[in-house]
mmCIF file of C-alpha atoms in Angstrom:
data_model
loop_
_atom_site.group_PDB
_atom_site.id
_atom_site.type_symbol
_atom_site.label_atom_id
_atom_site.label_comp_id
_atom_site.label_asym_id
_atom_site.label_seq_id
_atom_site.Cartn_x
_atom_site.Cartn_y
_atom_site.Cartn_z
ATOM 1 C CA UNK A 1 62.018 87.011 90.260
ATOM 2 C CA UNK A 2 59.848 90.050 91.310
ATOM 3 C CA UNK A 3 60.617 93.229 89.177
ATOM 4 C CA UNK A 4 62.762 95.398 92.174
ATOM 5 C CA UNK A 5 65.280 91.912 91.961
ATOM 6 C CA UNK A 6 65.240 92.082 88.234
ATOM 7 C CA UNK A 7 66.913 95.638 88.290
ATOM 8 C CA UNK A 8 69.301 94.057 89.832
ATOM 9 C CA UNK A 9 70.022 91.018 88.354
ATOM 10 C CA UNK A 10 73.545 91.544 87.566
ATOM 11 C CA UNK A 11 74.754 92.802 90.947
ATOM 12 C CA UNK A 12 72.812 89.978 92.348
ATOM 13 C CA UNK A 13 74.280 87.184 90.605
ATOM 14 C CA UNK A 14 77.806 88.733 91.217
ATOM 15 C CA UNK A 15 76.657 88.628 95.077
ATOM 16 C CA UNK A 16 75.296 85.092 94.817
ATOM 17 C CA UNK A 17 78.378 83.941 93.854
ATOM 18 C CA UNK A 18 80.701 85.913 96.559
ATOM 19 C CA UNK A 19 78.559 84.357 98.983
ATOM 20 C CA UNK A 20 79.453 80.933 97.323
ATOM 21 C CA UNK A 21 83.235 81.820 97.377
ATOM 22 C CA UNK A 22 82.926 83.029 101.127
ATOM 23 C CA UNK A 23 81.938 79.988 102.511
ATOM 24 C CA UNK A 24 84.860 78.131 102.119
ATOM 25 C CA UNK A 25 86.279 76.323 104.902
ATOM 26 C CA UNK A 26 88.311 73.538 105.865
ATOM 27 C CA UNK A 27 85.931 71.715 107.807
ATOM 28 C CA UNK A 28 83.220 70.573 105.528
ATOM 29 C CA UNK A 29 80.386 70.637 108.076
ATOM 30 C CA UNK A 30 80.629 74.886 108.311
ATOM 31 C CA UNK A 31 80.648 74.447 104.046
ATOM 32 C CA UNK A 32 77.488 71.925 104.067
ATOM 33 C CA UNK A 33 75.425 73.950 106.353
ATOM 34 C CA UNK A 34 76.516 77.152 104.921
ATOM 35 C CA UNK A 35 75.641 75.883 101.249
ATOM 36 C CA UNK A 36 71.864 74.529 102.687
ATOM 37 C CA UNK A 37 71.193 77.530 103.919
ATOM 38 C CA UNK A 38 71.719 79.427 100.983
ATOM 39 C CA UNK A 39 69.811 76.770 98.784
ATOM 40 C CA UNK A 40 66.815 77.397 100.544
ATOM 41 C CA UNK A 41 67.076 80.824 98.883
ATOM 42 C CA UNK A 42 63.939 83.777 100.364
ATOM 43 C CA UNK A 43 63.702 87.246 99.354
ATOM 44 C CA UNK A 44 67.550 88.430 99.971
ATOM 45 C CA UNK A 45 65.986 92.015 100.451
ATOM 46 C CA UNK A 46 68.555 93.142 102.809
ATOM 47 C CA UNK A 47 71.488 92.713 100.304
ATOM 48 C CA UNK A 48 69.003 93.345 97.691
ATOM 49 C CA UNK A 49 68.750 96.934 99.606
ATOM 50 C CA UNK A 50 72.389 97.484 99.664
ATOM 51 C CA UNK A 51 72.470 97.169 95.432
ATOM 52 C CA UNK A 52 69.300 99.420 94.994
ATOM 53 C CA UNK A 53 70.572 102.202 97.144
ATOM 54 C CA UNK A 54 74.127 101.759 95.617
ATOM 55 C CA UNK A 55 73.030 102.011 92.028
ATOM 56 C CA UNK A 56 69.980 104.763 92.647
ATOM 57 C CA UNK A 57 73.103 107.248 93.767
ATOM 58 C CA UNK A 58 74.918 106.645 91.147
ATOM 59 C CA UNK A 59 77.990 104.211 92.178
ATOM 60 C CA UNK A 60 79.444 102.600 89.529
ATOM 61 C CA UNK A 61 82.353 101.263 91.291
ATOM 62 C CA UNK A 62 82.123 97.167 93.025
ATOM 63 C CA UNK A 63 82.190 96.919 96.649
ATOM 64 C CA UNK A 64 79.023 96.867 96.998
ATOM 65 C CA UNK A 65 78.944 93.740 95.691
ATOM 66 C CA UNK A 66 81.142 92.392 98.829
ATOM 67 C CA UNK A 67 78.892 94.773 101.133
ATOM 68 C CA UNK A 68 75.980 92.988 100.031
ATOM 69 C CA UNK A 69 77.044 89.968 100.808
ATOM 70 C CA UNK A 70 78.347 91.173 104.591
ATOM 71 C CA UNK A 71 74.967 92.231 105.016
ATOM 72 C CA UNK A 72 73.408 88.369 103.566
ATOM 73 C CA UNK A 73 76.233 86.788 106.203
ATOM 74 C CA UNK A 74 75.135 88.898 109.477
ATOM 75 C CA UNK A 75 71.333 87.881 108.629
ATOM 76 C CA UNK A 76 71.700 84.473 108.136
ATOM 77 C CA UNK A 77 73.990 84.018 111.342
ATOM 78 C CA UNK A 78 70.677 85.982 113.040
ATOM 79 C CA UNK A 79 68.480 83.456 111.654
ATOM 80 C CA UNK A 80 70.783 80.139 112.363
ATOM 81 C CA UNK A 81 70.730 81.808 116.077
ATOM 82 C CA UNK A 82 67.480 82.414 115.910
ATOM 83 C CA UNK A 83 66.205 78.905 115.347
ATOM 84 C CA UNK A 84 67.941 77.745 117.982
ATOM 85 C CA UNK A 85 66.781 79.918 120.560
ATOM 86 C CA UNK A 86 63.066 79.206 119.171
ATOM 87 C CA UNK A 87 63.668 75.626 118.492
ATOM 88 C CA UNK A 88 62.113 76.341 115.212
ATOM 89 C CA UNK A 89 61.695 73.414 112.805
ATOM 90 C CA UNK A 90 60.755 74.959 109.853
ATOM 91 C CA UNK A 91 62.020 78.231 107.940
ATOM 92 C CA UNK A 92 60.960 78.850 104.474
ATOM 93 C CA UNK A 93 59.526 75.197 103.499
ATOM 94 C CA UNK A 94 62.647 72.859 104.766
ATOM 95 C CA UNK A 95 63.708 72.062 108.216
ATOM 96 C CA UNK A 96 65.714 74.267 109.553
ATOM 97 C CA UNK A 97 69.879 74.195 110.139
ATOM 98 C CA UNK A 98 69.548 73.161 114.081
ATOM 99 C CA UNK A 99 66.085 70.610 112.918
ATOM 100 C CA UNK A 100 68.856 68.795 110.463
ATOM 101 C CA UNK A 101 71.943 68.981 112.071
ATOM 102 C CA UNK A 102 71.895 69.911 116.173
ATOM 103 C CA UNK A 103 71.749 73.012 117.715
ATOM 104 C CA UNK A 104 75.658 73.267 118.525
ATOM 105 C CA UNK A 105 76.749 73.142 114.618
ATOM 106 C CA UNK A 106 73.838 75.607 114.187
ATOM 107 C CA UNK A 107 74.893 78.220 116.843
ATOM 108 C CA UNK A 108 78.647 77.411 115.219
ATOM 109 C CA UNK A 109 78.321 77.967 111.745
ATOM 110 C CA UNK A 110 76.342 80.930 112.746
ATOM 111 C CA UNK A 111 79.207 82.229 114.341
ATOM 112 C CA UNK A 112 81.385 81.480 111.407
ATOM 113 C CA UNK A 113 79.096 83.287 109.407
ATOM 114 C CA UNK A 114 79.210 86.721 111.662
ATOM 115 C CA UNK A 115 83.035 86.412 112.006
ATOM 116 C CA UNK A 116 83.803 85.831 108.064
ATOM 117 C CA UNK A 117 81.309 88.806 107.900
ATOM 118 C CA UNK A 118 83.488 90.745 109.637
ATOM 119 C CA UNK A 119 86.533 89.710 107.760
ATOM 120 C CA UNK A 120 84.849 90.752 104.629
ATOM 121 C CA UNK A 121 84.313 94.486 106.650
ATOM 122 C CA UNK A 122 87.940 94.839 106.697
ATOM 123 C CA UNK A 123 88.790 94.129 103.532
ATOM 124 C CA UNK A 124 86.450 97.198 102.580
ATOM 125 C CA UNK A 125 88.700 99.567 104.519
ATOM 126 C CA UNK A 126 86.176 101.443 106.032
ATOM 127 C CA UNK A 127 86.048 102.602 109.484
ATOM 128 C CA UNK A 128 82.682 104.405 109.339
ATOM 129 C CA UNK A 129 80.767 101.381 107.614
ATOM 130 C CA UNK A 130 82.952 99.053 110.359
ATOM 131 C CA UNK A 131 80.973 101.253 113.120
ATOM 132 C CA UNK A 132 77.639 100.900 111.569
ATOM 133 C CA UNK A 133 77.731 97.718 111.366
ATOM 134 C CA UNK A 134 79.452 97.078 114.436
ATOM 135 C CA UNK A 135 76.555 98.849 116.421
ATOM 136 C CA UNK A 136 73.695 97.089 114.150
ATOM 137 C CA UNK A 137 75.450 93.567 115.339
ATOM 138 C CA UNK A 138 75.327 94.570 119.140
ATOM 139 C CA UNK A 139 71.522 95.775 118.555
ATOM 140 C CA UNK A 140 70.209 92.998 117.044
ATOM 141 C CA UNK A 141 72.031 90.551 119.589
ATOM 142 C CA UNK A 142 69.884 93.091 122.540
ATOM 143 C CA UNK A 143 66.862 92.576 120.354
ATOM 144 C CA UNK A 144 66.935 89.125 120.679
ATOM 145 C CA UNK A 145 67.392 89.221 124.507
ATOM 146 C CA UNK A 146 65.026 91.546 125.182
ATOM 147 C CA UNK A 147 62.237 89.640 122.748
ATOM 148 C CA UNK A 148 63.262 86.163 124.926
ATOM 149 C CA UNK A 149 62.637 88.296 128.426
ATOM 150 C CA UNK A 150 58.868 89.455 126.675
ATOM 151 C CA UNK A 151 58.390 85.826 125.746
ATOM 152 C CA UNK A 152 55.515 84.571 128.183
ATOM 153 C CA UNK A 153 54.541 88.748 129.358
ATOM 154 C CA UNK A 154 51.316 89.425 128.775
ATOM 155 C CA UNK A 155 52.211 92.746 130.180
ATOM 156 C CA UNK A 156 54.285 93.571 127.346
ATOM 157 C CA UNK A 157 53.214 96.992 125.763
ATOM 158 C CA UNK A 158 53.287 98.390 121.783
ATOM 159 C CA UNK A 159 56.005 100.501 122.958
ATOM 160 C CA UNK A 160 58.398 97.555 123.738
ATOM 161 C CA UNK A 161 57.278 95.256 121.050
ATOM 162 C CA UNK A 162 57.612 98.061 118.840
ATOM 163 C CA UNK A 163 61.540 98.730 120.232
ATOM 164 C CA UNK A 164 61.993 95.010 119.967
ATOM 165 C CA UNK A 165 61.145 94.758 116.035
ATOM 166 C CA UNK A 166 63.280 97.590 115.782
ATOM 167 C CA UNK A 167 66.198 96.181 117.262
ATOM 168 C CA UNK A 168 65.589 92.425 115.471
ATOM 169 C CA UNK A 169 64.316 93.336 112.178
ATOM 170 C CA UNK A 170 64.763 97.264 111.931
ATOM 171 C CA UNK A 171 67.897 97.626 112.460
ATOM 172 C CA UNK A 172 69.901 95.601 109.609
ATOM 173 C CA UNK A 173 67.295 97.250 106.703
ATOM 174 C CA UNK A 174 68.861 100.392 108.815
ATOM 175 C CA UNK A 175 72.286 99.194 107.959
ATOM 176 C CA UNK A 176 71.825 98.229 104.754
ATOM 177 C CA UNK A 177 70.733 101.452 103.606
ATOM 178 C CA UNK A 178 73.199 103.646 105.305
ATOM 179 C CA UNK A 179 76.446 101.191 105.041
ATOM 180 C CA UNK A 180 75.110 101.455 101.160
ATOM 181 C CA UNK A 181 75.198 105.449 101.595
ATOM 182 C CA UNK A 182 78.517 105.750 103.334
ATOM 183 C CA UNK A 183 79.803 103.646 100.832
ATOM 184 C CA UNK A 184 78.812 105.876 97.772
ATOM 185 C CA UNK A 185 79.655 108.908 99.420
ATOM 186 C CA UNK A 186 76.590 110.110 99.636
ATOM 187 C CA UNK A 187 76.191 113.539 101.992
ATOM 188 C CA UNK A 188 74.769 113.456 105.401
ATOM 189 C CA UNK A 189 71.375 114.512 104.810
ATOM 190 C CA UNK A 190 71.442 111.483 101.878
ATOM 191 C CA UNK A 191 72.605 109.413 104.407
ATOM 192 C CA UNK A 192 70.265 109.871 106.403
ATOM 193 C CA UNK A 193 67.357 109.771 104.461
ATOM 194 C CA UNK A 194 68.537 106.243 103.255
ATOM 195 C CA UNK A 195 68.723 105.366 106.693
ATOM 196 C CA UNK A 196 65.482 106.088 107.768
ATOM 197 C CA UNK A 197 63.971 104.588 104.526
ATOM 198 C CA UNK A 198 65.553 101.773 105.604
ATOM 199 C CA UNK A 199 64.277 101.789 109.267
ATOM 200 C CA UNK A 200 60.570 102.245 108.150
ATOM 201 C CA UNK A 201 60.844 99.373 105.521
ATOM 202 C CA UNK A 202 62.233 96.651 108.338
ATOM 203 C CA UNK A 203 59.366 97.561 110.800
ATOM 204 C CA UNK A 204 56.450 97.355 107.933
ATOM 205 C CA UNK A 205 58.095 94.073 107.105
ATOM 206 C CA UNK A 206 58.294 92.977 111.003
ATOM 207 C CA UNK A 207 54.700 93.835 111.176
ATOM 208 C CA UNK A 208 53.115 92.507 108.054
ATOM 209 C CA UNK A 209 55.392 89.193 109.312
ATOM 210 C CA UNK A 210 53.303 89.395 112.705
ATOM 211 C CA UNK A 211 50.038 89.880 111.045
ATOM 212 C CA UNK A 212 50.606 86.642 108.284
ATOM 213 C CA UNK A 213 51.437 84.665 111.076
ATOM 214 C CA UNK A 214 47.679 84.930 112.337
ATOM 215 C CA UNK A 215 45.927 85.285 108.817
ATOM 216 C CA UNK A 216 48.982 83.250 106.559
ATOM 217 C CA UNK A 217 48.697 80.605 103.856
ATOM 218 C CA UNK A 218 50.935 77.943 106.060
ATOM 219 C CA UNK A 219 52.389 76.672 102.700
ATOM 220 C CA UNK A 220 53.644 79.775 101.279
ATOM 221 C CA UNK A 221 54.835 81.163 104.508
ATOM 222 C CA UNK A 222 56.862 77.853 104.930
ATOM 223 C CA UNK A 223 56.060 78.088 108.687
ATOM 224 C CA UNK A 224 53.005 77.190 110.678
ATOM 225 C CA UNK A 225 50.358 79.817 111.385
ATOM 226 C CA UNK A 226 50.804 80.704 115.216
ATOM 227 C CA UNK A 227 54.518 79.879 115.742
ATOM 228 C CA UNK A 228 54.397 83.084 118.094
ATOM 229 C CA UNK A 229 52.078 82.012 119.859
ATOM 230 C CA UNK A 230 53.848 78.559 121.100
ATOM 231 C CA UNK A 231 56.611 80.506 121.371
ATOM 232 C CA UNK A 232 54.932 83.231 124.236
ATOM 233 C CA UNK A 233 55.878 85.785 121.834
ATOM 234 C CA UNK A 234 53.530 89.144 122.759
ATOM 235 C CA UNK A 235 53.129 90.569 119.373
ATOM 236 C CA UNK A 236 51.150 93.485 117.831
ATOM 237 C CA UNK A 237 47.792 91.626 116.867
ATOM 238 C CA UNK A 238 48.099 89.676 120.607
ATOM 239 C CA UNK A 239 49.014 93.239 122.526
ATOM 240 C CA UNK A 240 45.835 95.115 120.460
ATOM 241 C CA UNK A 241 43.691 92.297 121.210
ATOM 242 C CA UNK A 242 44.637 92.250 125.010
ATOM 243 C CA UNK A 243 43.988 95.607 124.733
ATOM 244 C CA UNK A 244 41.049 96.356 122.859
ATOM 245 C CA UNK A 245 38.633 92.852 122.660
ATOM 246 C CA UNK A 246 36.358 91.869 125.127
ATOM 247 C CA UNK A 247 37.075 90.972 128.727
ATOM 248 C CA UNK A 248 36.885 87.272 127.726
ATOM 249 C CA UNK A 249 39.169 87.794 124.777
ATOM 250 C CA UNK A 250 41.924 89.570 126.772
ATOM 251 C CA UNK A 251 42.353 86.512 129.144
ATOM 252 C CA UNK A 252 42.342 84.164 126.905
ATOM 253 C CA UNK A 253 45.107 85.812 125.109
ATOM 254 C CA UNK A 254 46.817 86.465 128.431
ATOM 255 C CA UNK A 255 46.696 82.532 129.329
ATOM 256 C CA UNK A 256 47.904 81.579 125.955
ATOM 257 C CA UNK A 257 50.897 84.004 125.610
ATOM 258 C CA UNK A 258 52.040 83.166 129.693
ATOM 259 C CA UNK A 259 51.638 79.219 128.826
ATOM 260 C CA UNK A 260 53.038 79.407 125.376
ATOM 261 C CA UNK A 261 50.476 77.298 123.857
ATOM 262 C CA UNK A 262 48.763 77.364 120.378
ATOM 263 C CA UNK A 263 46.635 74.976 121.437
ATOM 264 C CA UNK A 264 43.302 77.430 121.809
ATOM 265 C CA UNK A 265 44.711 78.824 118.573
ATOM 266 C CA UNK A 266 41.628 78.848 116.322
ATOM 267 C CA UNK A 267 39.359 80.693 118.974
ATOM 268 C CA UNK A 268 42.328 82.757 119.217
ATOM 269 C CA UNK A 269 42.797 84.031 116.034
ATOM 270 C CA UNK A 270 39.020 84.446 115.713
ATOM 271 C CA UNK A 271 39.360 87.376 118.570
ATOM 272 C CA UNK A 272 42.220 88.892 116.837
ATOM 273 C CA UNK A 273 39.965 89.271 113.733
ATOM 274 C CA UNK A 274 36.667 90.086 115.654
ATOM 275 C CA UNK A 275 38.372 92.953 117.138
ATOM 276 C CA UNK A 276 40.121 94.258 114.191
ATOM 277 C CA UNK A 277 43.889 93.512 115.348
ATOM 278 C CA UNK A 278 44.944 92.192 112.345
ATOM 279 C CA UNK A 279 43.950 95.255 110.351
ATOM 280 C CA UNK A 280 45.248 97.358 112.928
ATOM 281 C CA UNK A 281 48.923 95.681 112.403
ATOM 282 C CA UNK A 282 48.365 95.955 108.975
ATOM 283 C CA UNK A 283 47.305 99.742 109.252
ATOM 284 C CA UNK A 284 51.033 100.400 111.122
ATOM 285 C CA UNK A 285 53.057 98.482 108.424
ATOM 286 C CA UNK A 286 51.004 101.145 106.161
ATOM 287 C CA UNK A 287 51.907 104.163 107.935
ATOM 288 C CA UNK A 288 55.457 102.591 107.928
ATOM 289 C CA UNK A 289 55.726 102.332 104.737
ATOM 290 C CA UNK A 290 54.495 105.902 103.518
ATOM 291 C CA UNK A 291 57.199 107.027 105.531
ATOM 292 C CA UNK A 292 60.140 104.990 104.314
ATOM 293 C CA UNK A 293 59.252 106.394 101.075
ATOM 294 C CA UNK A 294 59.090 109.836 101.900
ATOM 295 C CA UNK A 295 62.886 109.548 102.387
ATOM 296 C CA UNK A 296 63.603 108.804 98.622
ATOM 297 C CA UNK A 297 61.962 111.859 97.144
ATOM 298 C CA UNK A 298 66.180 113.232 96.689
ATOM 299 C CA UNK A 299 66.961 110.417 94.818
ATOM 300 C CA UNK A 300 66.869 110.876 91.142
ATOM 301 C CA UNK A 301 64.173 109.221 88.989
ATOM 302 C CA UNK A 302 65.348 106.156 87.819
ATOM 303 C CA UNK A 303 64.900 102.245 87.333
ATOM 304 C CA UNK A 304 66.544 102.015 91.064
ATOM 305 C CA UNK A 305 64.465 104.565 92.705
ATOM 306 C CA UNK A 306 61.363 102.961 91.438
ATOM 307 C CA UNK A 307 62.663 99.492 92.377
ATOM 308 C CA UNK A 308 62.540 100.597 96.038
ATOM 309 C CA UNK A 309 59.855 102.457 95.546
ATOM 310 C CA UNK A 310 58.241 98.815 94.416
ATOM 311 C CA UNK A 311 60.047 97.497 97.473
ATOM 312 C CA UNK A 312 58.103 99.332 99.822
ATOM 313 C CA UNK A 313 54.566 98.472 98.091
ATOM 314 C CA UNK A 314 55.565 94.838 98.285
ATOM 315 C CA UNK A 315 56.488 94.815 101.576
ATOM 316 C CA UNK A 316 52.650 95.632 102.848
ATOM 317 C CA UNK A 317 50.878 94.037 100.005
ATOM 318 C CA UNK A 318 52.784 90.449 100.123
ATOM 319 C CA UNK A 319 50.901 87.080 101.280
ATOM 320 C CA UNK A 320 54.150 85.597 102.493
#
């Protein structure tokens, strides 16, 4: 457990085991699938955001417990989707949901997931946090639409792939933060601050993700380094080598992303590091970062303020 989950600990068990409770069904298949999937456990930072913000306000009350777990829900119904649409096999170590079971019990349970998600919403009786995440729901799905009409464009700019990671990744740290705000009452200028804290954190993640998966440790990324690549997927170190390597380098990223193959992948990633694109990504998720924690300097000093002040170290120093 890294120190920003131990300051937690409570909340998060208490979350762990709504989670549990919410994926009852009557047909066992949703419960199986719903039960792997939280097995294979991961970081949980988006809940884990929720709590921090929650308790570094000063809310002593519980719904943030069940607001936590919303949040948990609408990301793993992303991810279930997700695989699908990338035919991914592997996510976090173990095959993924559609790998084990099909991609139509995938795509499914993911929908069970968003919908009990938004029966959990109502039960918290808020319009304004109903809105938020409402809107963050419809952005993500338009993230994902936009990042399958990219896939394959070598013409894709940092502009777009920048909107993209927003919309994917971005936006739910977003919501996590502000839903967390609204909830405690917190005033508008709070609220927003959280917000944008929140913002900057999911798109240093996003990018640190894109960098590991040229420069990653396979095994503790439980994925296989260049998974964008076979996927067409024009991200930040592909678009800055395009961009800024040699003449040779640029097609020979252009060919790969418009044939979707990882099969030149080696000389590949050895023009993303010859012409610095990997420290360039890395450089952004910096600059990211120093701004998401700009927007906690009105937050009292405190266990939970420095937790996501740890947060945002981790999230441009991890290897995975």
């Amino acid at each position: 457990m890294l120190p920003f989950h131990r300051v937690a600990a409570d909340d998060f068990a208490a979350v762990n085991q709504l989670i549990i409770d919410q994926l009852h069904s009557d047909v066992p298949l949703v419960e199986n699938i719903g039960h792997y999937l939280v097995e294979a456990g991961g970081k949980r930072l988006r809940p884990l955001l929720v709590l921090l913000c929650a308790r570094a306000v000063g809310y002593r009350g519980r719904d943030h417990i069940g607001l936590a777990a919303i949040i948990e829900f609408i990301h793993t119904a992303t991810l279930l989707h997700d695989d699908v649409v990338d035919v991914s096999e592997m996510r976090r170590g173990r095959l993924t949901a559609n790998a084990k079971w099909g991609n139509a019990p995938s795509v499914l349970v993911g929908d069970f997931l968003y919908s009990r998600a938004f029966q959990m919403m109502v039960a918290l009786k808020d319009m304004d946090i109903m809105a938020i995440l409402s809107d963050t729901t419809n952005t993500i799905a338009e993230g994902e639409v936009q990042q399958l009409v990219n896939a394959g464009d070598p013409e894709v700019g940092e502009d777009n792939y920048l909107t993209v990671i927003h919309k994917k990744t971005g936006a739910l740290f977003e919501a996590a933060c502000e839903t967390a705000a609204v909830l405690t009452g917190c005033t508008g200028e709070e609220r927003t601050s959280l917000k944008l804290y929140g913002r900057h954190l999911g798109l240093a993640f996003q990018l640190v993700d894109d960098a590991l998966d040229y420069r990653g440790d396979p095994s503790a990324l439980g994925k296989n380094v260049g998974d964008d690549l076979a996927e067409g997927k024009p991200t930040l170190p592909l678009i800055h080598t395009m961009a800024n390597g040699s003449a040779a380098q640029a097609a020979l990223v252009r060919e790969a992303i418009e044939q979707r193959s990882g099969a030149r992948l080696v000389e590949i990633v050895e023009a993303i590091e010859s012409c610095g694109a990997i420290d360039y990504t890395l450089e952004q998720a910096r600059v990211a970062v120093d701004k998401a924690r700009e927007h906690l300097a009105f937050l009292p000093e405190g266990e939970h303020k420095t937790a996501l002040q740890q947060l945002a170290s981790f999230a441009v120093e991890r290897t995975a």
